[in-house]
PDB file of C-alpha atoms in Angstrom:
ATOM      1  CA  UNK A   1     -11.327   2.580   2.616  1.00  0.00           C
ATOM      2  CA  UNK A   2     -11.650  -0.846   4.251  1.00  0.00           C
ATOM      3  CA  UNK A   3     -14.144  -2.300   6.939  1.00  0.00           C
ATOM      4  CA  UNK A   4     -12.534  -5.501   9.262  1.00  0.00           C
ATOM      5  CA  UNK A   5     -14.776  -7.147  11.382  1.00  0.00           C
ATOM      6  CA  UNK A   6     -12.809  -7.432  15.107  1.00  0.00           C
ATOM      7  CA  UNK A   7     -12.916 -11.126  14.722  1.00  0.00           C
ATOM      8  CA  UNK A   8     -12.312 -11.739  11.256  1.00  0.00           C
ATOM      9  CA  UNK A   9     -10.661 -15.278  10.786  1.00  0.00           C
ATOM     10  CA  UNK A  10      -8.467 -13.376   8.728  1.00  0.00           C
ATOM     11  CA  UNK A  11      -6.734 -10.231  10.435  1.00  0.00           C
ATOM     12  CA  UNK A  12      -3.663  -9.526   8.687  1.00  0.00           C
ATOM     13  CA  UNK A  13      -5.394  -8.922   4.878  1.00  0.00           C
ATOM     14  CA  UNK A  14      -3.782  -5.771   4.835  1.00  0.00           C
ATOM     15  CA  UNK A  15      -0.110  -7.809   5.367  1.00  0.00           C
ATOM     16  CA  UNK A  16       0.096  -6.868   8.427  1.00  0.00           C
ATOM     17  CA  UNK A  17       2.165  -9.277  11.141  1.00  0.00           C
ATOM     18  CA  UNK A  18       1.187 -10.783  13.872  1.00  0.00           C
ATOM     19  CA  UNK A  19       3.654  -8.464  15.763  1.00  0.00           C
ATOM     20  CA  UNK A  20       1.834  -5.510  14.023  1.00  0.00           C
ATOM     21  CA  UNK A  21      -1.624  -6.654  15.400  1.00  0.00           C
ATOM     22  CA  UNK A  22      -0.468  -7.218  19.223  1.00  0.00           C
ATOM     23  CA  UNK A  23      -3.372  -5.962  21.338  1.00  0.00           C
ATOM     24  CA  UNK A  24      -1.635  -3.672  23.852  1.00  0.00           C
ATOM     25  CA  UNK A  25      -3.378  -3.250  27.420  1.00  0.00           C
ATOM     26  CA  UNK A  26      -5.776  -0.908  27.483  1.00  0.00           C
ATOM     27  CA  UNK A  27      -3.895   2.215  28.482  1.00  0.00           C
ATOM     28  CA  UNK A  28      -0.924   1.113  27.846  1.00  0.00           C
ATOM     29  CA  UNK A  29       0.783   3.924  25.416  1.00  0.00           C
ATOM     30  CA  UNK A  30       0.842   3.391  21.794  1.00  0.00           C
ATOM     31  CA  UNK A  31       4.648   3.172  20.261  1.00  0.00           C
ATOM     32  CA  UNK A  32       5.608   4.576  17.144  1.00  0.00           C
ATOM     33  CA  UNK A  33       4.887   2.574  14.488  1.00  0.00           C
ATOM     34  CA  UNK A  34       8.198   1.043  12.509  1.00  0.00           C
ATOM     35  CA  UNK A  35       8.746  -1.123   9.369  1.00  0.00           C
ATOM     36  CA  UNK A  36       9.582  -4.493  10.243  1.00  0.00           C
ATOM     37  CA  UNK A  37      12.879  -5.690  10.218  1.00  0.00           C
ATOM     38  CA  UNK A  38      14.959  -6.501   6.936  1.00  0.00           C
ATOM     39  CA  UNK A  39      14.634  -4.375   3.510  1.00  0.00           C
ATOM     40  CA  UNK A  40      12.077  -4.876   0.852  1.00  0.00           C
ATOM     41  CA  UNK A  41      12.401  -3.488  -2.321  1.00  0.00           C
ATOM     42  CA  UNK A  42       9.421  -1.142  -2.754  1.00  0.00           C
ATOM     43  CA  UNK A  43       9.549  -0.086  -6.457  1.00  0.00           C
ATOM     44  CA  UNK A  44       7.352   2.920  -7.765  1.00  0.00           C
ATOM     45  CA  UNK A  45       4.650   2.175 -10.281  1.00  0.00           C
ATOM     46  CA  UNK A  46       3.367   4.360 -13.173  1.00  0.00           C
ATOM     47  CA  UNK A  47       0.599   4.823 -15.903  1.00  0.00           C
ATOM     48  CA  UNK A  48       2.792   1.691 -17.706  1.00  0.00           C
ATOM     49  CA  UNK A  49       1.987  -0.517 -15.007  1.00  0.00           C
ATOM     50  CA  UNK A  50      -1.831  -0.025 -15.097  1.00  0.00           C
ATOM     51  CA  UNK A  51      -2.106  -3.958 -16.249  1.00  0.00           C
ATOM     52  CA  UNK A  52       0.029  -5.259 -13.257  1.00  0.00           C
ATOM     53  CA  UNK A  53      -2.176  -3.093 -10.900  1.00  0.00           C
ATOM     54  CA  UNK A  54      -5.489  -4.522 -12.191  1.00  0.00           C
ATOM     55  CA  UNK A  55      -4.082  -7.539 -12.292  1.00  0.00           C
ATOM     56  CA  UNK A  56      -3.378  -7.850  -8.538  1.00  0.00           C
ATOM     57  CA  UNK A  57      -6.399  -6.451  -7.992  1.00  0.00           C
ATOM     58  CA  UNK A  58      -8.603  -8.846  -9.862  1.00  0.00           C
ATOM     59  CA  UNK A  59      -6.507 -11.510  -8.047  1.00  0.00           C
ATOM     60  CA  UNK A  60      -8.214 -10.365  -4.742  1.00  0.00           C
ATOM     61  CA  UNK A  61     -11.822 -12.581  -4.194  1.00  0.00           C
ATOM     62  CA  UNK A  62     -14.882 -10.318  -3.671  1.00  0.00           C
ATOM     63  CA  UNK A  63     -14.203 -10.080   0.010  1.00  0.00           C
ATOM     64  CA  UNK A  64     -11.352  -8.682  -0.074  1.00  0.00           C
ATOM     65  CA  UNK A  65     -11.975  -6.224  -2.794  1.00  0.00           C
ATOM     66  CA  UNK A  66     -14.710  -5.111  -0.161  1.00  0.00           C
ATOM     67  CA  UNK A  67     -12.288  -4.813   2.265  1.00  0.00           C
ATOM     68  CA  UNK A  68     -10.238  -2.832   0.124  1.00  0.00           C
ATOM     69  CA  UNK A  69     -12.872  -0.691  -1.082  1.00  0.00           C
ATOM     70  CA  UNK A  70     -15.658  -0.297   1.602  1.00  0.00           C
ATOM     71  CA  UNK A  71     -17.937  -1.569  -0.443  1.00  0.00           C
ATOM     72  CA  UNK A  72     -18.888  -4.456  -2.989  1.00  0.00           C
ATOM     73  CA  UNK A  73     -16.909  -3.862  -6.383  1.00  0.00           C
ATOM     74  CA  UNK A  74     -17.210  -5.424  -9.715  1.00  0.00           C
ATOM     75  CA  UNK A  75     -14.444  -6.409 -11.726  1.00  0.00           C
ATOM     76  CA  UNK A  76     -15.547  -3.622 -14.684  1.00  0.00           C
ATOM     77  CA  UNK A  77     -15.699  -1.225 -11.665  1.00  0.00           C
ATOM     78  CA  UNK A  78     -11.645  -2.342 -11.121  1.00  0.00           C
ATOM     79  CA  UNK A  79     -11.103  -1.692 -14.612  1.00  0.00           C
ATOM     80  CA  UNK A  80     -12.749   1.964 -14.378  1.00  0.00           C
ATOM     81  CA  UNK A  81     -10.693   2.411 -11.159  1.00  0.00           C
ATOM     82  CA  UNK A  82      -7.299   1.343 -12.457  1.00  0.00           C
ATOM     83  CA  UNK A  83      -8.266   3.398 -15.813  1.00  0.00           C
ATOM     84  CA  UNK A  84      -9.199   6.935 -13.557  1.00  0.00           C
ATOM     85  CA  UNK A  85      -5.643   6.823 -11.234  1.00  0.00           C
ATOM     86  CA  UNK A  86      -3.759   9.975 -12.347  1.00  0.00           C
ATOM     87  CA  UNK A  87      -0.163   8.979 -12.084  1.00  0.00           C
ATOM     88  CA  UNK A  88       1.060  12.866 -12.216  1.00  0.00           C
ATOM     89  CA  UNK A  89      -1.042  13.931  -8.869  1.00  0.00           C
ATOM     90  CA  UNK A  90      -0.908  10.514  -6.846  1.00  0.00           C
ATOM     91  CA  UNK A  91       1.488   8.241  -6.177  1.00  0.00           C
ATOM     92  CA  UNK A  92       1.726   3.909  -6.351  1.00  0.00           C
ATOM     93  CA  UNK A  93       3.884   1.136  -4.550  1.00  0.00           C
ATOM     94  CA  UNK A  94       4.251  -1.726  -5.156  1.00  0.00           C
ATOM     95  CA  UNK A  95       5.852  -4.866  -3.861  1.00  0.00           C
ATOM     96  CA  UNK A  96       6.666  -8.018  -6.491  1.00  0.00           C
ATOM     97  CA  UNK A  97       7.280 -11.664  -5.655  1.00  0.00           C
ATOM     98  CA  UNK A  98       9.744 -13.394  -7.106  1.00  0.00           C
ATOM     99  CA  UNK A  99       7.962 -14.626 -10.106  1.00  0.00           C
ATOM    100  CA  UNK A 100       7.233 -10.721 -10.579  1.00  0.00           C
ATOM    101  CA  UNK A 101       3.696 -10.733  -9.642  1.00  0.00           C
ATOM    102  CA  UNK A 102       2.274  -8.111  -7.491  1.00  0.00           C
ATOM    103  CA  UNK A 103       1.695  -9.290  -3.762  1.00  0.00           C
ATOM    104  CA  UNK A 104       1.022  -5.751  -2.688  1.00  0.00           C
ATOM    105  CA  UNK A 105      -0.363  -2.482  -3.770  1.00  0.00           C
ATOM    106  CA  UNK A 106      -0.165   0.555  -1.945  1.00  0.00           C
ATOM    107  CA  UNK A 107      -1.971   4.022  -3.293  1.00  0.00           C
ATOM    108  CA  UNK A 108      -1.463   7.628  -1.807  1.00  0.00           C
ATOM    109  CA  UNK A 109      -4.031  10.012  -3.329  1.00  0.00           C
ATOM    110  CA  UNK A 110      -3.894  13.742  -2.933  1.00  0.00           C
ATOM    111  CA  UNK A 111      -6.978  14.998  -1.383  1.00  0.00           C
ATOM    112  CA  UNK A 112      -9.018  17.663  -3.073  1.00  0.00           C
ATOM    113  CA  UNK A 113      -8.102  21.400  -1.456  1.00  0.00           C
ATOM    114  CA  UNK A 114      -5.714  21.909   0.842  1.00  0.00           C
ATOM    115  CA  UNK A 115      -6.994  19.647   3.797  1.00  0.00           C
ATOM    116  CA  UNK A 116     -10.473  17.686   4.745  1.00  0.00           C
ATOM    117  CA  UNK A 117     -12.412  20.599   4.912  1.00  0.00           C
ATOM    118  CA  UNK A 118     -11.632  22.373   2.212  1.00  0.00           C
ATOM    119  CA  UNK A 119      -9.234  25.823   1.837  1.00  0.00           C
ATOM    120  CA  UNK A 120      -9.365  26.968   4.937  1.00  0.00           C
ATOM    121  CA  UNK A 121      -8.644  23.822   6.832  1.00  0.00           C
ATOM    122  CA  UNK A 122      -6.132  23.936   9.077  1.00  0.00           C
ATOM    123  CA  UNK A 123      -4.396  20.771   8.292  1.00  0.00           C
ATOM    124  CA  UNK A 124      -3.460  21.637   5.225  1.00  0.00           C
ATOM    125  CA  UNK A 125      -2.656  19.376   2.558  1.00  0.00           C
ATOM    126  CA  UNK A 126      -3.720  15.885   2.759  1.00  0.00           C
ATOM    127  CA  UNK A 127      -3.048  12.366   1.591  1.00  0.00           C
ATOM    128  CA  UNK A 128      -5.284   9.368   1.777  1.00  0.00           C
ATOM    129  CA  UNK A 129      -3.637   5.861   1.713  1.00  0.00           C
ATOM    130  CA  UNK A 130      -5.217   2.703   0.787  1.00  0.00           C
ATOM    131  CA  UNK A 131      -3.377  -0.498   0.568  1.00  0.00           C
ATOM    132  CA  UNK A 132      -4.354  -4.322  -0.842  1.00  0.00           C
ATOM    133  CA  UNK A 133      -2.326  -7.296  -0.125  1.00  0.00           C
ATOM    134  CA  UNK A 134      -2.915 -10.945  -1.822  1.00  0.00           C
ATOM    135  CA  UNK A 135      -2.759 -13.726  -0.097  1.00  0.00           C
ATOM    136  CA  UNK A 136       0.293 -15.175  -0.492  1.00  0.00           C
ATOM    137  CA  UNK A 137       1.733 -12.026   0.703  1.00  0.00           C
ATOM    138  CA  UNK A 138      -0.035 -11.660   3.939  1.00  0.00           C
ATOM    139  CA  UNK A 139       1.707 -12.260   7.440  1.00  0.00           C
ATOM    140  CA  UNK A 140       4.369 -10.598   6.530  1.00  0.00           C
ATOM    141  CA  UNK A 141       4.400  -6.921   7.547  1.00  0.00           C
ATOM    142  CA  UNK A 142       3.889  -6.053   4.297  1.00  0.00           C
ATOM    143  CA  UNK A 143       1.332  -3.455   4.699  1.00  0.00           C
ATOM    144  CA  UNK A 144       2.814  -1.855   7.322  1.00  0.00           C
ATOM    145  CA  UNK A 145       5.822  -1.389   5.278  1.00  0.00           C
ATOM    146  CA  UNK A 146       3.927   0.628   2.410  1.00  0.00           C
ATOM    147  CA  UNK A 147       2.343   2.689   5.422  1.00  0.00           C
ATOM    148  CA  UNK A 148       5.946   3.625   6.396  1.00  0.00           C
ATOM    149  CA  UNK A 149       6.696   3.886   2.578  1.00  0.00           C
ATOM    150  CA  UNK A 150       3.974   6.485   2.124  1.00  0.00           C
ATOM    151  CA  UNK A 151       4.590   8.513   5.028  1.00  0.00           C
ATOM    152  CA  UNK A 152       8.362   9.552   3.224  1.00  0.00           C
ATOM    153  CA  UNK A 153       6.421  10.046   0.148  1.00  0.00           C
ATOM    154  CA  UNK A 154       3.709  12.039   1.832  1.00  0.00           C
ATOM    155  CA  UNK A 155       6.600  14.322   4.007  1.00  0.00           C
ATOM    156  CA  UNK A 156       8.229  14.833   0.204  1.00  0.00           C
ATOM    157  CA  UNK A 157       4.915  16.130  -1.255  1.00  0.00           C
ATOM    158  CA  UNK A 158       4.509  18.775   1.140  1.00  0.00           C
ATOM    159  CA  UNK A 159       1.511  16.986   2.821  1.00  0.00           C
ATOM    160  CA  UNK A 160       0.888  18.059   6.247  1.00  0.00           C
ATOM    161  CA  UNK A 161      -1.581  14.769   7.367  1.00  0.00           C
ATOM    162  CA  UNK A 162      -1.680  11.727   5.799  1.00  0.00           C
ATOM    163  CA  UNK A 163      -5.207   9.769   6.466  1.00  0.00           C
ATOM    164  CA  UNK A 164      -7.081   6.695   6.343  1.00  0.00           C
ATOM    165  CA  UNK A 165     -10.252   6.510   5.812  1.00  0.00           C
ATOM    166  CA  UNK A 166     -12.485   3.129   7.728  1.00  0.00           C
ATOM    167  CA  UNK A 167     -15.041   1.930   9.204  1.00  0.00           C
ATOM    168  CA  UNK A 168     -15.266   1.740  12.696  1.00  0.00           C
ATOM    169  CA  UNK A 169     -14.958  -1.983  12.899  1.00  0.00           C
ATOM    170  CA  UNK A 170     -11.429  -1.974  10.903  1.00  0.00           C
ATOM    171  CA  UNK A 171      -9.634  -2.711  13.612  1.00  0.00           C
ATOM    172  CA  UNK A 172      -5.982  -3.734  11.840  1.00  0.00           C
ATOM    173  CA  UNK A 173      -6.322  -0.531   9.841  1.00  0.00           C
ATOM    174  CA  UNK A 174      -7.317   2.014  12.763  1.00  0.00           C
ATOM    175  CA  UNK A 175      -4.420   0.159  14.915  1.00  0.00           C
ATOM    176  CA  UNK A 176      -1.406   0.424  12.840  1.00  0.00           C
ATOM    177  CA  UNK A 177      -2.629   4.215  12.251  1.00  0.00           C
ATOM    178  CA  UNK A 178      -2.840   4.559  15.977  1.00  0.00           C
ATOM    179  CA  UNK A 179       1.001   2.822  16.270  1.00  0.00           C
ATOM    180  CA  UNK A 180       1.658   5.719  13.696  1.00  0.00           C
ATOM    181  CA  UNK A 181       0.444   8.276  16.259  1.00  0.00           C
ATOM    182  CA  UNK A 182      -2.585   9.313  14.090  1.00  0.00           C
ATOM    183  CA  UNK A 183      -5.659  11.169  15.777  1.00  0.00           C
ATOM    184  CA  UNK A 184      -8.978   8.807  14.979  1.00  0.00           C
ATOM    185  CA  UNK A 185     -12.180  10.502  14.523  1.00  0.00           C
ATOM    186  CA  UNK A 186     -15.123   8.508  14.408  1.00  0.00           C
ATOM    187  CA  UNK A 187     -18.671   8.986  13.474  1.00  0.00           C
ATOM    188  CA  UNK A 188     -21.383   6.604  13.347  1.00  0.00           C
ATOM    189  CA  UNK A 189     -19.934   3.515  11.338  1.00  0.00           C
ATOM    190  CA  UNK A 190     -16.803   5.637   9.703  1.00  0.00           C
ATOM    191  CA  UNK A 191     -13.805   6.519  11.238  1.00  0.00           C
ATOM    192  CA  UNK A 192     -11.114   8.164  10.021  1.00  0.00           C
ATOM    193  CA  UNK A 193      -7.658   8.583  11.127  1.00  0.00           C
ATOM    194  CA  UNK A 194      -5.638  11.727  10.586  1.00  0.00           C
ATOM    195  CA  UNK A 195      -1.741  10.943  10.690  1.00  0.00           C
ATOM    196  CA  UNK A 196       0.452  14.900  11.384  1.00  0.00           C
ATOM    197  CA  UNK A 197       3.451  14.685   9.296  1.00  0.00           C
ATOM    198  CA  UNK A 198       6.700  16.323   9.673  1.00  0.00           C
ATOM    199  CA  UNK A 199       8.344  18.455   7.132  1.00  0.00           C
ATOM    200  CA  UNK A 200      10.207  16.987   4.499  1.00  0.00           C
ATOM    201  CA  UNK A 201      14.123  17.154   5.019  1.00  0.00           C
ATOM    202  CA  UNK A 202      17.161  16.668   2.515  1.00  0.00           C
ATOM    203  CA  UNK A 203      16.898  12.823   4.096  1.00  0.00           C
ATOM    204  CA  UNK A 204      13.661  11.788   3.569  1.00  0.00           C
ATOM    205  CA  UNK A 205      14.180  13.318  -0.449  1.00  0.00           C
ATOM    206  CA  UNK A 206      17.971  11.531  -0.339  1.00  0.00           C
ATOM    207  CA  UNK A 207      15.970   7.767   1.263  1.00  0.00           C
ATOM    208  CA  UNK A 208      12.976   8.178  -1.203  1.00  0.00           C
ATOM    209  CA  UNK A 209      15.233   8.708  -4.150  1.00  0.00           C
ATOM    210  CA  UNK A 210      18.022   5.463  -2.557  1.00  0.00           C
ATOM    211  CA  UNK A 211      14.995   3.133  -1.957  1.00  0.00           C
ATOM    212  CA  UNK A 212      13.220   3.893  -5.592  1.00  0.00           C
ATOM    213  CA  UNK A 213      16.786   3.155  -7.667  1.00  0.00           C
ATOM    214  CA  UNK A 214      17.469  -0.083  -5.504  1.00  0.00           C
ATOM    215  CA  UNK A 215      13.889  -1.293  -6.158  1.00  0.00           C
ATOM    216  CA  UNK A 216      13.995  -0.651  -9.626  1.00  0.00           C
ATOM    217  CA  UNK A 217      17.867  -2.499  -9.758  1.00  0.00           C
ATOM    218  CA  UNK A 218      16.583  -5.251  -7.926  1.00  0.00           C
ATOM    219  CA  UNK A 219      13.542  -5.673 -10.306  1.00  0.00           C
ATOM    220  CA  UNK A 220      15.520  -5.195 -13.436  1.00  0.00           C
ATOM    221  CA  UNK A 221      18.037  -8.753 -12.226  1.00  0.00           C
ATOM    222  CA  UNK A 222      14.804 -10.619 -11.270  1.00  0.00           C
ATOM    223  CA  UNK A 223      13.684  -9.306 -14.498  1.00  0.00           C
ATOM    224  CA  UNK A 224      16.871 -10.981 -16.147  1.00  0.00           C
ATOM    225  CA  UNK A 225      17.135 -13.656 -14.343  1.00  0.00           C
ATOM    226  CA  UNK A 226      14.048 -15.395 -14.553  1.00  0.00           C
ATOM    227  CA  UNK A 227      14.200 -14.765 -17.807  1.00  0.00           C
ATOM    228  CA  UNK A 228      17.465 -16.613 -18.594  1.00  0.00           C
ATOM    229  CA  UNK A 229      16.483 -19.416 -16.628  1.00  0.00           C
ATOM    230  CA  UNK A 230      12.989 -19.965 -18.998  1.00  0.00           C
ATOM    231  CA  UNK A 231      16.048 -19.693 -21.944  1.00  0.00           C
ATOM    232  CA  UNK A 232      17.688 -22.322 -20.382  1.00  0.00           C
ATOM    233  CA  UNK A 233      14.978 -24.590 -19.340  1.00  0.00           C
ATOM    234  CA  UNK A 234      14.168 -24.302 -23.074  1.00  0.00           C
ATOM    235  CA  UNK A 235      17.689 -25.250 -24.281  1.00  0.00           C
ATOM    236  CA  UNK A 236      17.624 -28.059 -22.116  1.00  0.00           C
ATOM    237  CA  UNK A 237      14.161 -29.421 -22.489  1.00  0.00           C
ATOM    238  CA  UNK A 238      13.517 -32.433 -24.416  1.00  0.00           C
ATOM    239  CA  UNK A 239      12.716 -32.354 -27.964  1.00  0.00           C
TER     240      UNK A 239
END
């Protein structure tokens, strides 16, 4: 999904915080991971939202799209990628700014088959997450809260492992997987880390369905209110 070089002068792209990228002594057991502390409206995006997507994605400069992607991508090849998600099989979060911009972009895809090696896997069904944060938005967990995000969603889909796919040198990404509990496999220069999920339970369906209609409420006043204060600035600007 992403490559990270250890030293990168850079290491919370993903949004991660600096409390999210502690280096724990070496044998020192991993904790569960957990969002950071105070709520952030996560609101659900669909095929209408295709524009904002691409949008925030041709905000991110052509190192950070290879971060993102693994490899170098062109803006047409955003466009084709935007164009191909299929809104009825995978899901997309997404976290706005206050001018309703998109600071962060979160995709769970459904893996083809049941789990990594095909039918007769026995992880059953998977989900791959992949996650972009702009600048602006970076420092501040961010990331880590659409990982946490798309664990609920993953549990309510009836996926069994969640993974991430990396290279080897993606340290941020292999580390908050790690915090998650997930198993990393590595081979060569790829690594990927396979997250086991729980079942899903009346509460994760009764949380997804609470955090989804306060995102969307929250949007909706920004929505309003920015809008009433560009009426106002109007009213009041000089002729």
């Amino acid at each position: 999904m992403t490559a990270v070089k250890p030293h990168d002068q850079h290491p919370d792209r993903f949004g991660l915080s600096a409390k999210d990228l502690a280096i724990r002594p070496q044998g020192t057991p991993q904790p569960k991971a957990s969002a950071p502390e105070g709520w952030i409206p996560i609101r659900d995006l669909h095929a209408r939202h295709r524009h904002r997507i691409l949008d925030h994605l041709l905000h991110l400069d052509e190192h950070d799209r290879y971060l993102r992607f693994g490899s170098p991508v062109t803006s047409d090849q955003l466009h084709k990628y935007v164009a191909s998600i299929d809104f009825k099989r995978d899901e997309v979060f997404g976290i706005f700014n206050r001018k309703l911009q998109l600071v962060a972009v979160a995709h769970l895809a459904a893996m083809p088959g049941k789990g990594p090696n095909g039918d007769n896997s026995s992880r059953g069904r998977a989900m791959e997450f992949g996650v972009s944060v702009l600048p602006e938005g970076r420092g501040r967990g961010l990331g880590m809260r659409l990982f946490m995000h798309a664990i609920t969603h993953a549990r309510n889909q009836h996926a069994s492992h969640m993974m991430i796919h990396a290279l080897t040198e993606n340290a941020p990404m292999l580390r908050i997987a790690a915090k998650a509990g997930a198993i990393v496999e590595r081979d060569g220069p790829d690594a990927e880390a396979w997250l086991k999920l729980p079942p899903d339970t009346v509460g994760t369906h009764l949380d997804s369905s609470l955090q989804s209609l306060a995102a969307e409420v929250i949007y909706r006043v920004k929505y309003r209110v920015m809008h009433i204060s560009d009426w106002v600035k109007m009213l009041i600007a000089p002729n």
